């Protein structure tokens, strides 16, 4: 039996218009089907984000040409209107260019966060508003509930699929308008519902790669964007001794062990990327351990007021990788800068990655985050 969902909208299902972002995968397709089956008026929108001609049959990606066709077919089967919006220029400007620039300065970017923030939850949000929609629905695995200061964000029931790390920049205004019907389901439950409905994408593989990076080869994309992205440099140990050469810092990320191009009796890891001199520093696993990090562009959706003129230190849970469990830490404000101090060491702190905050007493609640600088 197909479950009914409640989007918690003031007008109720029969009087509410909902836009569903349909990427062509099983999650967004099932979201559209559940919303439609629950009595809401549904409009499906798919974003064309990049030149998909060469990616029509690409497996394990998202937003490829095949995905657009799949979304259109699902919408037809559900009997809902469906539109494809060309966001290629926007996506290149706000996501791909940022991706390339981050690698040039030695950072390891997360384009999926920028895509959610700058495209899906910004421009698509405005489009849904312009269409007179009462909500924008996506297939993300996240939960939101009404709190004392508006809607609050929580980790999904299926922790393995939880996407809170990638959605930490979602604003309070956006949370009031967004709905995430899959947050209370396990992934295998969603696939079973899709099969029961008869969706053609019920067994479609989950997206794995960054959508605009064929076969996960970042260097090929970065070289195509700008040949200067692949400048040779040195591989150094932590004492500054030369161990070898490399063909570009874009081929490395902090914590990387494989593909260093040097041999050693002990395991070596990338511990620092010196973009100014185009050098890569390698060291031991112990060299990767850090307790204190500095962040920029702090984003906060907690109840407390933070900053130098308010609370200057607060206990939180935090994580620096999407697959990690949140760990105990302190969020501190010192001399106009924001720091996160972990109670225990964390490994692989990489500039350009996100540090996402969770409530100390209830580690399922998302409080915001920021970008790691050092």
Steps between C-alpha positions, in 0.01 A plus 500: 500500500633843405539711817343844529726787596421828673698801381367710787365779277236746630255446212496121516574264208196571282569875484880494485722523193840335532808514275712185510863516388535186284857396429399178325609271783293270717494738799358811333270289282355324804465836676287625211291183506442517876403867489260436210346195673446707816269740319726796421509677163846425362728666243826322412807702413832361376814710471736466206827594666767422243550388142367149527554383144798281588347386827168359379587144596734579785441278804523606862465872441222747550357772275621325184304484176353160583375640830304772322332239281427282803343790690281586202383138472418477872306827487302369203420177682386696807292735288663820624629799300877497455745771397873500428682820592833583336730602786827421321643853512394543860645164600832571329530840661397403851627143527747388233708820501512493881606135484793586273603807698501306827742242366729775372543635854560159654150433632282192460153631408158340547302603189184321621470746790533795262249347259244465780572847636549705183278319249237267645420688822553845357395532136266199490353623827420834331354322197267295720389820673436665162279205404286564805606178672440447870813284536806371319555126548828317441615140538769575756525283809448759773231585754347834593254574777336812632690653795463804720685722250379344175579168339805311621719256310580148620695202371302241305368176646734311267834621638693333218309711246479816715589811296515761775872556433416622149208718607653698786469829308122478474353823641214531746289667231565209264426242770156653548426436131687173438364155576691170508253208502769229488665592828287259701563202269783252454647480150387140450146607592509767228611249238222264606243781475634590154459138388147485640407818313664362187754778448741424216793626712432276801826306453707784358844523673565788739714787374863467606714746306496876485262551208735701277810284566508200261626182667609695810808644324515853640831584332356451151216745568730752667748487214219556250376802696850647528828329395679695774320282754764231436831659601786273608645523849686317775403229745654588838512338842407697810865609541512647151704222338422431134353151446390533140304700244134528411296623201260730682359564848150435362587129510524500879286553806585498870485147640573335163723192515480338158643641179778706659760371253766434765606191691557480874544232764229673707157616377499861385204736479445846356503731804517842332462660158717808445319669212723807501807292414313214327641248750341204676612404852472138612538350846386229737148423616590676824567820303139496382359531851361841597285636781458867410376638169405844375194557284354776285148590386337382821139401454283447810136390533510416870287676761789679673644832385869460427786739435744726674219706653293196607597143587873462433524125557248217477525122523395322182546178308680542167636303207736573212396212272153399385553138603619575855293505814489843671765537772508718812651844444482868596406781262704806599523866398843659551634826359236512228569145383302178539664185633386144564691310769435125509526310828697227319720507193339476157680389184512646152407863566500652152450867406193539278306224674205569728486478877135437586353565846246295696332556836715374788208342688311383191753414231224447242422872483697706247622839621696622199866492404778672314787448256837383632784743433782359715 
